[in-house]
Coordinates of C-alpha atoms in Angstrom, one line a residue:
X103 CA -13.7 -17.7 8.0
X104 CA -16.9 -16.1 7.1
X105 CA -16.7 -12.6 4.7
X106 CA -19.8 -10.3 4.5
X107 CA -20.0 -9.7 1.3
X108 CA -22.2 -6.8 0.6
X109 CA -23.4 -5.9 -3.3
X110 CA -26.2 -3.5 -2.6
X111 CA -24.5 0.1 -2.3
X112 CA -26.0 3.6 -1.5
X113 CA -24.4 6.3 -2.8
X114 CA -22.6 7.7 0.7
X115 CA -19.6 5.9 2.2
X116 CA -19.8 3.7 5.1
X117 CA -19.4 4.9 8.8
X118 CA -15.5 4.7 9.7
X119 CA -16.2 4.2 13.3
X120 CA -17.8 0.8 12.3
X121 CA -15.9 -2.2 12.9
X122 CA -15.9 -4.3 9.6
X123 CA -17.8 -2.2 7.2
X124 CA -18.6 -3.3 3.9
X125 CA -17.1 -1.2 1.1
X126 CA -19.0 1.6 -0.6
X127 CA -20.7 1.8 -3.8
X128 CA -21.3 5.5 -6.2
X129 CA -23.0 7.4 -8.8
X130 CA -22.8 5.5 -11.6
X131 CA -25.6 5.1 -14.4
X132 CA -27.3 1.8 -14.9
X133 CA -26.6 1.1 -18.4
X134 CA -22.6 2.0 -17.8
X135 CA -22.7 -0.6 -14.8
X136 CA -24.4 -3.3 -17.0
X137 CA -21.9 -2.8 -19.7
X138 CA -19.0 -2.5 -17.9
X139 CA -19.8 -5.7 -15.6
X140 CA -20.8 -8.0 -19.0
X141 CA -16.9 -6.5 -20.3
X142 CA -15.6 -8.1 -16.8
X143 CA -17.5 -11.3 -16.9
X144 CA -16.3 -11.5 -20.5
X145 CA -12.8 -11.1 -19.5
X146 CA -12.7 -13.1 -16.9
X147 CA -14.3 -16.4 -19.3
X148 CA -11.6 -15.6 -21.4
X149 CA -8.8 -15.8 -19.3
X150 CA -10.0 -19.2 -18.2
X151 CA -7.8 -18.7 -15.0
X152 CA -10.4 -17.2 -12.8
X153 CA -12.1 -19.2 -9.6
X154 CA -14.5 -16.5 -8.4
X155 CA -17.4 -17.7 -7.0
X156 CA -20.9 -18.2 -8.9
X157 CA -22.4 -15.8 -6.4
X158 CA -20.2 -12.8 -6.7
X159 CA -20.2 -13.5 -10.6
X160 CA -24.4 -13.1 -10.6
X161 CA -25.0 -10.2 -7.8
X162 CA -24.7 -6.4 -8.9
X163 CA -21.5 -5.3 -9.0
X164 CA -19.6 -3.3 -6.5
X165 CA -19.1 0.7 -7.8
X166 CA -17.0 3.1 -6.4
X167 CA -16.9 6.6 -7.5
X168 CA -18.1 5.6 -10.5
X169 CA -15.8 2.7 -11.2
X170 CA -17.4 -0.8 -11.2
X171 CA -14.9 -3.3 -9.4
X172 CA -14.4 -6.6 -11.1
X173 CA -15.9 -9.6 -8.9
X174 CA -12.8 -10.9 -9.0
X175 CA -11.9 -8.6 -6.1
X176 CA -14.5 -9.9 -3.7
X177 CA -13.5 -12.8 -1.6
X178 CA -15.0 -15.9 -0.7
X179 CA -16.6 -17.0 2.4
X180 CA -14.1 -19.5 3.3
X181 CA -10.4 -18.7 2.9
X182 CA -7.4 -20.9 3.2
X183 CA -5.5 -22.3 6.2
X184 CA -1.9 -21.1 5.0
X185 CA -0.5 -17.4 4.9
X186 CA 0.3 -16.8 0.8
X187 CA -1.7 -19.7 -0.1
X188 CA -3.5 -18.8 -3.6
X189 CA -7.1 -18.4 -3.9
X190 CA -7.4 -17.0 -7.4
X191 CA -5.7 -15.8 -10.3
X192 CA -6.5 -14.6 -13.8
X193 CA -4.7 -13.3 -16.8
X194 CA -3.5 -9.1 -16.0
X195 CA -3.7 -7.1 -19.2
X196 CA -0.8 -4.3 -18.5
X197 CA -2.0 -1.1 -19.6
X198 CA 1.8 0.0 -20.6
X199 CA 2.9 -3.3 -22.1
X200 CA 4.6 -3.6 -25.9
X201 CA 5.1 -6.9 -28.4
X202 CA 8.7 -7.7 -28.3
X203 CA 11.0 -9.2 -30.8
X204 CA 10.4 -12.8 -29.8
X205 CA 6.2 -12.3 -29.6
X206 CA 6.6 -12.1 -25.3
X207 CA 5.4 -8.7 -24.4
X208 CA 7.5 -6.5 -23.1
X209 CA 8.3 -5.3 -19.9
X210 CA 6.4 -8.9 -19.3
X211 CA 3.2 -11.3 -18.4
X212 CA 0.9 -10.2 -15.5
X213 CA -0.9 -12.1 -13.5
X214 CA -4.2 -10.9 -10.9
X215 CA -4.2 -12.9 -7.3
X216 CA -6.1 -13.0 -4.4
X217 CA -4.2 -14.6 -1.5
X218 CA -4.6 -15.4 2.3
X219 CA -3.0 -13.1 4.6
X220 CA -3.3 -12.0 8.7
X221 CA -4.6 -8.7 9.3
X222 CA -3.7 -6.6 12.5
X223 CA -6.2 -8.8 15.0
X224 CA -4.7 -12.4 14.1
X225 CA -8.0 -12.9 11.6
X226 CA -7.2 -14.3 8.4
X227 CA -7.9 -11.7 5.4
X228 CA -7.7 -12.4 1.6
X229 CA -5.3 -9.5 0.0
X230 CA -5.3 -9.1 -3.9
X231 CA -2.0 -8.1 -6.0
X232 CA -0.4 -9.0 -9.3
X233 CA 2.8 -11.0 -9.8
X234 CA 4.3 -10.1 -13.2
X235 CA 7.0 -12.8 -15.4
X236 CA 9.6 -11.0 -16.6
X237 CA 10.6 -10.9 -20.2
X238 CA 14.2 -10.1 -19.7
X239 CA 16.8 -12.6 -18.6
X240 CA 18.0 -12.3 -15.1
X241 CA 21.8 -12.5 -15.5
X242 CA 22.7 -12.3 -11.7
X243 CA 23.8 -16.0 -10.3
X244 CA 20.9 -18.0 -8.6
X245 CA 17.4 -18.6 -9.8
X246 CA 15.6 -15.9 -10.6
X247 CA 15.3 -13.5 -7.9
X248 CA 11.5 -11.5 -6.8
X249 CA 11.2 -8.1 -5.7
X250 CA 7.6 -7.6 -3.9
X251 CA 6.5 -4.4 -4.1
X252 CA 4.8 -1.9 -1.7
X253 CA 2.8 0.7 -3.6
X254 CA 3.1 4.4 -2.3
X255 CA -0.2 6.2 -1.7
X256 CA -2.8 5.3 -3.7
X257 CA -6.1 6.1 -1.6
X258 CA -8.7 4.1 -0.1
X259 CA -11.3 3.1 -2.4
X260 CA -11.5 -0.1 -4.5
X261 CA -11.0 1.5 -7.4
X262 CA -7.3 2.8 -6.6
X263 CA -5.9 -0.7 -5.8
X264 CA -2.0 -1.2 -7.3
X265 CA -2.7 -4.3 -9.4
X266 CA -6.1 -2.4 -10.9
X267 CA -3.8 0.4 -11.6
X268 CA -1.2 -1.5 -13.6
X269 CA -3.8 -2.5 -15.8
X270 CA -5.7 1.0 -16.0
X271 CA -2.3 3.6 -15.7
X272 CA -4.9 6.6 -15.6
X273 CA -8.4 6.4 -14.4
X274 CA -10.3 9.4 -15.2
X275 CA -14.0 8.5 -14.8
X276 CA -17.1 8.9 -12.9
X277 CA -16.0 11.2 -9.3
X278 CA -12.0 9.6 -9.6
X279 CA -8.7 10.6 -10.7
X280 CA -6.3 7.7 -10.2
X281 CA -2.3 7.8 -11.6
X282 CA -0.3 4.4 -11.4
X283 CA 2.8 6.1 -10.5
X284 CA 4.3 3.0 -9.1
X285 CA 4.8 1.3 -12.8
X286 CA 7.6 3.1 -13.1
X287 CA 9.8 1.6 -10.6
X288 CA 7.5 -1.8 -11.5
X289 CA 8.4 -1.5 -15.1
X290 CA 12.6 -0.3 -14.1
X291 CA 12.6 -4.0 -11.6
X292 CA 11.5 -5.9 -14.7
X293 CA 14.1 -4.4 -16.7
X294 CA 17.1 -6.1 -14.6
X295 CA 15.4 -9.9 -14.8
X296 CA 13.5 -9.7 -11.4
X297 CA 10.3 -10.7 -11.1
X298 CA 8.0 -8.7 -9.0
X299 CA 4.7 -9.4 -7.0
X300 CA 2.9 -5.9 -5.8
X301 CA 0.1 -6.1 -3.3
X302 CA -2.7 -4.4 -2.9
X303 CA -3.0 -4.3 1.0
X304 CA -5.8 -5.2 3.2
X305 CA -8.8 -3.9 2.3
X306 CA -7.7 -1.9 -1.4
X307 CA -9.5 -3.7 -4.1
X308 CA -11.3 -6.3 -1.9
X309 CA -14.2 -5.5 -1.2
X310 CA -15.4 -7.0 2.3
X311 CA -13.7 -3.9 4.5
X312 CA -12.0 -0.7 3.9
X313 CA -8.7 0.0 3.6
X314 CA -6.4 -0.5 7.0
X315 CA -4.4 2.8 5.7
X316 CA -0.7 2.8 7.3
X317 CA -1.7 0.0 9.4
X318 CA 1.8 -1.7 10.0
X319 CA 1.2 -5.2 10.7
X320 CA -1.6 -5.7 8.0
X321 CA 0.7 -4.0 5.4
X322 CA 4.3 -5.7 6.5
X323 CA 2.3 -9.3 6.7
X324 CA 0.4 -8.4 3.1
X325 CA 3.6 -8.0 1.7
X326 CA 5.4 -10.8 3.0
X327 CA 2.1 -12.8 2.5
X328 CA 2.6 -11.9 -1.7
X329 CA 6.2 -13.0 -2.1
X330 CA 4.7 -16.5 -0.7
X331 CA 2.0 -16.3 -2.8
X332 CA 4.0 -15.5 -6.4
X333 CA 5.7 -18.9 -5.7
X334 CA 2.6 -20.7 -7.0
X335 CA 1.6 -18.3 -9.3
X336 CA 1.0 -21.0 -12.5
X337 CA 4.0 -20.3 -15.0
X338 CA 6.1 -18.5 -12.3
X339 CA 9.7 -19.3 -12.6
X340 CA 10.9 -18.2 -9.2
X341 CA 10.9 -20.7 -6.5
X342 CA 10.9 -20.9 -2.8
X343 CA 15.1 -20.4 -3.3
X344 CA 14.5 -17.3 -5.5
X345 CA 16.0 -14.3 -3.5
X346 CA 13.6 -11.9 -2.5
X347 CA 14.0 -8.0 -2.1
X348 CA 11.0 -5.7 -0.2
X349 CA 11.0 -2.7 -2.4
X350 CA 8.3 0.7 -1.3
X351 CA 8.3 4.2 -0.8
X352 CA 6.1 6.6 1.2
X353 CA 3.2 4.0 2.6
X354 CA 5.2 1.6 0.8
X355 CA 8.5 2.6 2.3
X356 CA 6.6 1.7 6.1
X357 CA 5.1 -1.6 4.5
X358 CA 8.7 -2.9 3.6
X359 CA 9.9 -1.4 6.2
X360 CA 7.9 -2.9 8.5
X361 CA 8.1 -6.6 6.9
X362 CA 11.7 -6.6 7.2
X363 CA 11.6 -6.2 11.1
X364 CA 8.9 -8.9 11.1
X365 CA 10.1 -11.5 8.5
X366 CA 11.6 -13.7 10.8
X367 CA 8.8 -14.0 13.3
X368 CA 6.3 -14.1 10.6
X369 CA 7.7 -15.2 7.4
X370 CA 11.3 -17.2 8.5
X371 CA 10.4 -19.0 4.5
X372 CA 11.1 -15.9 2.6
X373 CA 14.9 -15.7 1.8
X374 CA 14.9 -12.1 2.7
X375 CA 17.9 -10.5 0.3
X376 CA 17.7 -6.7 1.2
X377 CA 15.1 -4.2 2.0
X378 CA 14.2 -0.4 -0.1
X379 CA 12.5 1.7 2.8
X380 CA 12.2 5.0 1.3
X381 CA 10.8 8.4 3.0
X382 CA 8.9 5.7 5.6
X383 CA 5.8 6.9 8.0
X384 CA 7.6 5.1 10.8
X385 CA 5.7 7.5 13.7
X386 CA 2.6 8.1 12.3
X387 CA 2.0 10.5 15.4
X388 CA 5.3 13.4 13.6
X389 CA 3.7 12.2 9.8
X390 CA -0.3 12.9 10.6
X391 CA 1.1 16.8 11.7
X392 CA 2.9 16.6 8.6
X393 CA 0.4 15.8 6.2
X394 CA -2.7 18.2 8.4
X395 CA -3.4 21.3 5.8
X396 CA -1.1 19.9 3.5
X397 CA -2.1 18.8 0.0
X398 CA -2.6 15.3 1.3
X399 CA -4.9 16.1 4.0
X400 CA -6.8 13.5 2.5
X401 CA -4.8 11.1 3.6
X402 CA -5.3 12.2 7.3
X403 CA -8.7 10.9 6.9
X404 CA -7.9 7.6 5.7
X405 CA -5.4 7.0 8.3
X406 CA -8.2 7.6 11.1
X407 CA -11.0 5.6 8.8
X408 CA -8.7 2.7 8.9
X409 CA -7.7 2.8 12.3
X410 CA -10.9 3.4 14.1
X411 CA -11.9 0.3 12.2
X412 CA -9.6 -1.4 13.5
X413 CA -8.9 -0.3 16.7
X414 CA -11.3 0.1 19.4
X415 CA -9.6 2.7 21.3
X416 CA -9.3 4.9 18.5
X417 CA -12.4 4.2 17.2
X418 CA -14.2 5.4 20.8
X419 CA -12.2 8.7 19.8
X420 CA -13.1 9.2 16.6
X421 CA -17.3 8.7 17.9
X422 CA -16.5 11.0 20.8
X423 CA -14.4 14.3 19.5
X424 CA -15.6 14.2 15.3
X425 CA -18.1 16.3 14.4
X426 CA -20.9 15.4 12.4
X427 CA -19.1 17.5 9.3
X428 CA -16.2 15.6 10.2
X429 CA -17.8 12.2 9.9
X430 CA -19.2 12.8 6.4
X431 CA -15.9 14.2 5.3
X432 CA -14.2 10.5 6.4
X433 CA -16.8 8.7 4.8
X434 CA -16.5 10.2 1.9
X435 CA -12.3 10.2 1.6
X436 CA -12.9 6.7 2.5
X437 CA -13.6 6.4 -1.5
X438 CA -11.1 8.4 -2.9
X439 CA -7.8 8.1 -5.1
X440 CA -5.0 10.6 -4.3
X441 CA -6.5 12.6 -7.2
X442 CA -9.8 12.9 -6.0
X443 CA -8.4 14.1 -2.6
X444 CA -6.2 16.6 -3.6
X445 CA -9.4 18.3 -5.1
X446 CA -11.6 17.6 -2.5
X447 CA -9.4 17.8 0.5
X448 CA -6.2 19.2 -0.5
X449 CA -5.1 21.6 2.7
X450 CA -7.7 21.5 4.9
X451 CA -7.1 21.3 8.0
X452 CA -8.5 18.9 10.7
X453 CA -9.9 21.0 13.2
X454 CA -12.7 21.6 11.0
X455 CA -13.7 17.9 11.4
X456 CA -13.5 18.0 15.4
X457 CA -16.2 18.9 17.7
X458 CA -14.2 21.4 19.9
X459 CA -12.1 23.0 17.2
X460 CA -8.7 21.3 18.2
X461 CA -6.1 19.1 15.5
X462 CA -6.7 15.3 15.0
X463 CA -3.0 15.0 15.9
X464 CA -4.0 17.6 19.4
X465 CA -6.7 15.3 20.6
X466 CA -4.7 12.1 19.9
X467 CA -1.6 13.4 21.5
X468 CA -4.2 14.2 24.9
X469 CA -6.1 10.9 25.0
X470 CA -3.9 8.2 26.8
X471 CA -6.0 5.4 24.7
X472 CA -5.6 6.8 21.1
X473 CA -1.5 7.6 22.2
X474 CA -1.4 4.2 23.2
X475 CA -2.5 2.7 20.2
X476 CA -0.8 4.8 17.6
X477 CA 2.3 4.3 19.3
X478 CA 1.7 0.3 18.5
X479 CA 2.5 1.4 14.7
X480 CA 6.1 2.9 15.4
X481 CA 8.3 1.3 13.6
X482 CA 11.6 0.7 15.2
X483 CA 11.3 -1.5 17.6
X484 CA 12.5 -4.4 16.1
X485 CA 16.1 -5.4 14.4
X486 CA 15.5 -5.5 10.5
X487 CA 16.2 -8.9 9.5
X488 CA 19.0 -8.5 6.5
X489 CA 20.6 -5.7 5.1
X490 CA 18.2 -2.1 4.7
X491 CA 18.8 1.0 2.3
X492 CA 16.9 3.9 3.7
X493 CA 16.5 7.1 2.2
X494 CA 14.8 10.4 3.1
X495 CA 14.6 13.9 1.2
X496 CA 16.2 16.7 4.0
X497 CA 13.0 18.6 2.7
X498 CA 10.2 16.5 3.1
X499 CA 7.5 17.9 5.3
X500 CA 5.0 15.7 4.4
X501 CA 6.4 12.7 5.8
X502 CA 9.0 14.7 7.7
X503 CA 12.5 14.0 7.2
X504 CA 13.6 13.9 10.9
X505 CA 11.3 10.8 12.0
X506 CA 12.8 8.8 8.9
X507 CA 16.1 9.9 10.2
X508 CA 15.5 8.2 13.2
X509 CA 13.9 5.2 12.1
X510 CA 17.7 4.7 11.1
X511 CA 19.5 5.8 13.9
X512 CA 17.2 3.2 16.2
X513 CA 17.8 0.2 13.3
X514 CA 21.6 1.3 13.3
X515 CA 21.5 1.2 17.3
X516 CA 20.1 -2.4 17.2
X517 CA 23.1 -3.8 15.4
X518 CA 21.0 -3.7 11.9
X519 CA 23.2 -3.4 8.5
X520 CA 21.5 0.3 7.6
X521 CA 22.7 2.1 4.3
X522 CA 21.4 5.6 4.8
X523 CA 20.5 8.6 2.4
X524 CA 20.1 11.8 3.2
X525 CA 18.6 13.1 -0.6
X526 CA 19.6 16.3 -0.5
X527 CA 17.5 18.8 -2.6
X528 CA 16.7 22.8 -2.5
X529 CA 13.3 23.4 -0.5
X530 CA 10.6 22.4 -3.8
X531 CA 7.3 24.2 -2.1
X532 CA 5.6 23.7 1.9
X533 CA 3.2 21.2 2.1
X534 CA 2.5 20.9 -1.7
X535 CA 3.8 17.3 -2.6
X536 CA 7.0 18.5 -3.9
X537 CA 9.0 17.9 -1.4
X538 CA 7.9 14.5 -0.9
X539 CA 7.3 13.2 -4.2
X540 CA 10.9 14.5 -6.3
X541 CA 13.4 12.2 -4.4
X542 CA 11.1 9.2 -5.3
X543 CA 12.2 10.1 -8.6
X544 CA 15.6 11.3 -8.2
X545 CA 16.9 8.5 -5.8
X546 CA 14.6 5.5 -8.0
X547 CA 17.7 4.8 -9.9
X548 CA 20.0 4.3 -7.0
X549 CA 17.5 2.1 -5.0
X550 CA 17.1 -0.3 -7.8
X551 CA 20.5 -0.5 -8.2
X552 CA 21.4 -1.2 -5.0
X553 CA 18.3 -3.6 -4.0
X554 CA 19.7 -5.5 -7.5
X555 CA 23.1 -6.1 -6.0
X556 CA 21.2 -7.5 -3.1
X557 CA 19.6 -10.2 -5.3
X558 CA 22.7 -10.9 -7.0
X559 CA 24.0 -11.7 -3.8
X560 CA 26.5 -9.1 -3.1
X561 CA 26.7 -8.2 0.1
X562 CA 25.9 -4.8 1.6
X563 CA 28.4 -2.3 3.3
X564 CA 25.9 -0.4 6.4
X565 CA 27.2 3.2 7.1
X566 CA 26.0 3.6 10.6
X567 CA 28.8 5.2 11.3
X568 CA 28.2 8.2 9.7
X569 CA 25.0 9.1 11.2
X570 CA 26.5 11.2 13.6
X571 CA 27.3 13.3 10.7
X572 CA 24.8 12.5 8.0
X573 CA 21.6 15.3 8.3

């Protein structure tokens, strides 16, 4: 399928309400985007793995906020047939990565991919990731099991994609602040043998279209899509037996939550061991009045960029009730990092984007179209395939705690093998983060654990019977 590939940028975002736009380009200074883009070509000769195409390696590169995106990131014209079929890899240079004894780095070798995937209107879509070896041994029985990854909020420019992030842990540069908080839980998987492919979603790094934010069917499939897709990664020891856990929290939690209800309609090949859903946006409808005035208000925007290019309906609502304010503040969130919004967008609220002063969430909830087609991204409705650990912080306001809940009380009354936790903490701070972001630490441990048990093949034990009583 045809791509529009667009290497020309201005320096203001592109129109959310437009279907298919091309991604943006930023400030930057000449003589930092001709150095920076002979590094890339440099590096990619070197790695001798690459396949990009002569014509993204000889236009100007894409920048955004500052950040020049390798042109291994744009995709070709023609993509595969296959969903997970391979279109390009190259050597990963972890940012956080030591010698060990034996001269293998340590936690591991990484590898950058591009891969074919289906987005959300049955198109195919190439999704970049990384898949990364593991140095330790995997002493569980089987092959070597793979854990594919769903980052947590990263943003929606190019610049913030997970497997860019692995190899630049803190991006401080030009107009973006980017942390690659998710190395943590990457780097604890690697420690227990697993190997572990992340993606990058649809749209995050690639740079044909923006970022579907929280869309659920182009995140479940990308993930799924990258678990078939690490099979042929070259020098990848896990194999189309290797057990495979979905691990994510916060956008992440959704994506693997979401792949787990649709593996066996989408991706029956993927030996599905046991899913990690943690503090999921399962009705996006409770989540976007969680996150309005909170620090991620940012992330507000880039649910409704993402969606009203995607969806038509929504789209005719974001042209009809956001004001021209409103419109520039989307377009430019649509290039952010979570850092970058936080500063620029941190607790505002969206009824200064709207023509007649109402919430995002107040005009949705009124307009049978938009309702309609944000109720298409509940998750829910489906029977998990395999056993599910899902865990929510009592506290959380940001992705609120009682829509989590219930995303396991509707999986536990479709029959599905649910282990639920409640993380119970002390209030941390309204709408600052805290709330959200402390039981990703506190319950990491536990979820790794238990998602490693998974691979080693023992089996689960669901306590759906204690919902009644769990909070």
């Amino acid at each position: 399928m045809s791509r529009k590939r667009v290497r020309s940028r201005d320096t203001s975002p592109v129109d959310p309400a437009s279907a298919r736009p091309a991604r943006k380009g930023r400030r930057g200074t000449q003589p930092g985007r001709r150095l920076l883009a002979g590094l890339v070509a440099a590096g990619a000769v070197c790695a001798g793995l690459s396949a990009v195409p002569a014509s993204a390696a000889t236009e100007p590169p894409v920048v955004s906020r500052g950040v020049t995106i390798p042109a291994f990131y744009t995709p070709p014209a023609e993509l595969p047939t296959a969903n997970g079929a391979l279109i390009r890899t190259e050597a990963l240079p972890l940012g956080l990565s030591i010698p060990g004894l034996d001269g293998r780095p340590m936690p591991g070798t990484a590898t950058r991919l591009m891969y074919r995937s289906t987005d959300s209107a049955g198109l195919p879509v190439a999704v970049t990731g990384a898949y990364i070896e593991p140095t330790a041994a995997w002493k569980g029985g089987g092959p070597r099991p793979l854990v594919a990854l769903a980052s947590g909020t990263m943003g929606q420019g190019d610049q913030c994609a997970p497997s860019f992030a692995l190899q630049h842990p803190l991006t401080l540069k030009g107009d973006t602040v980017s942390v690659g908080y998710e190395a943590l839980a990457v780097y604890r998987i690697l420690a227990t043998g697993a190997a572990v492919v992340v993606t990058d979603y649809v749209g995050l790094g690639t740079t044909d279209r923006l970022h579907t934010y929280v869309n659920r069917l182009d995140q479940a499939h990308a993930l799924l899509d990258a678990a078939r897709a690490a099979r042929a990664v070259p020098g990848a020891s896990v194999t189309a037996a290797s057990r495979t856990g979905l691990y994510g929290y916060s956008q992440g939690g959704g994506a693997s939550a979401a792949a787990a209800e649709l593996q066996p309609s989408y991706a029956p090949d993927v030996p599905l061991a046991g899913t990690y859903s943690g503090a999921p946006p399962a009705d996006l409808t409770s989540v976007m009045k969680g996150i309005d005035g909170s620090a991620l208000a940012g992330a507000l925007a880039w649910s409704i960029s993402g969606f009203a290019q995607s969806d038509p309906d929504l789209r005719a609502v974001v042209d009809a009730h956001i004001s021209d304010a409103g419109k520039a503040a989307l377009k430019d969130a649509s290039t952010m990092c979570v850092g970058d919004a936080l500063f620029g967008y941190g607790f505002t609220r969206s009824s200064k984007w709207t023509t007649d002063g109402r919430s995002i969430g107040d005009i949705i909830a009124a307009d049978p179209r938009a309702k309609a087609a944000l109720d298409k991204q509940r998750i829910g409705g489906l029977q998990p395939a395999g056993p599910v650990r899902l865990a929510t912080g009592v506290q959380d306001d940001i992705v609120p705690h009682a829509q989590a809940r219930q995303l396991a009380v509707d999986w536990c009354g479709k029959g599905a093998d649910v282990t639920y936790e409640a993380v119970k903490l002390p209030n941390l701070g309204d709408k600052i983060l805290t709330n959200h972001l402390v039981p990703l630490v506190t319950d990491q441990g536990e979820a790794i654990s238990w998602l490693t048990d998974r691979l080693s093949g023992k089996p689960a034990t669901s306590n759906c019977w204690t919902m009644p009583l769990q909070p």
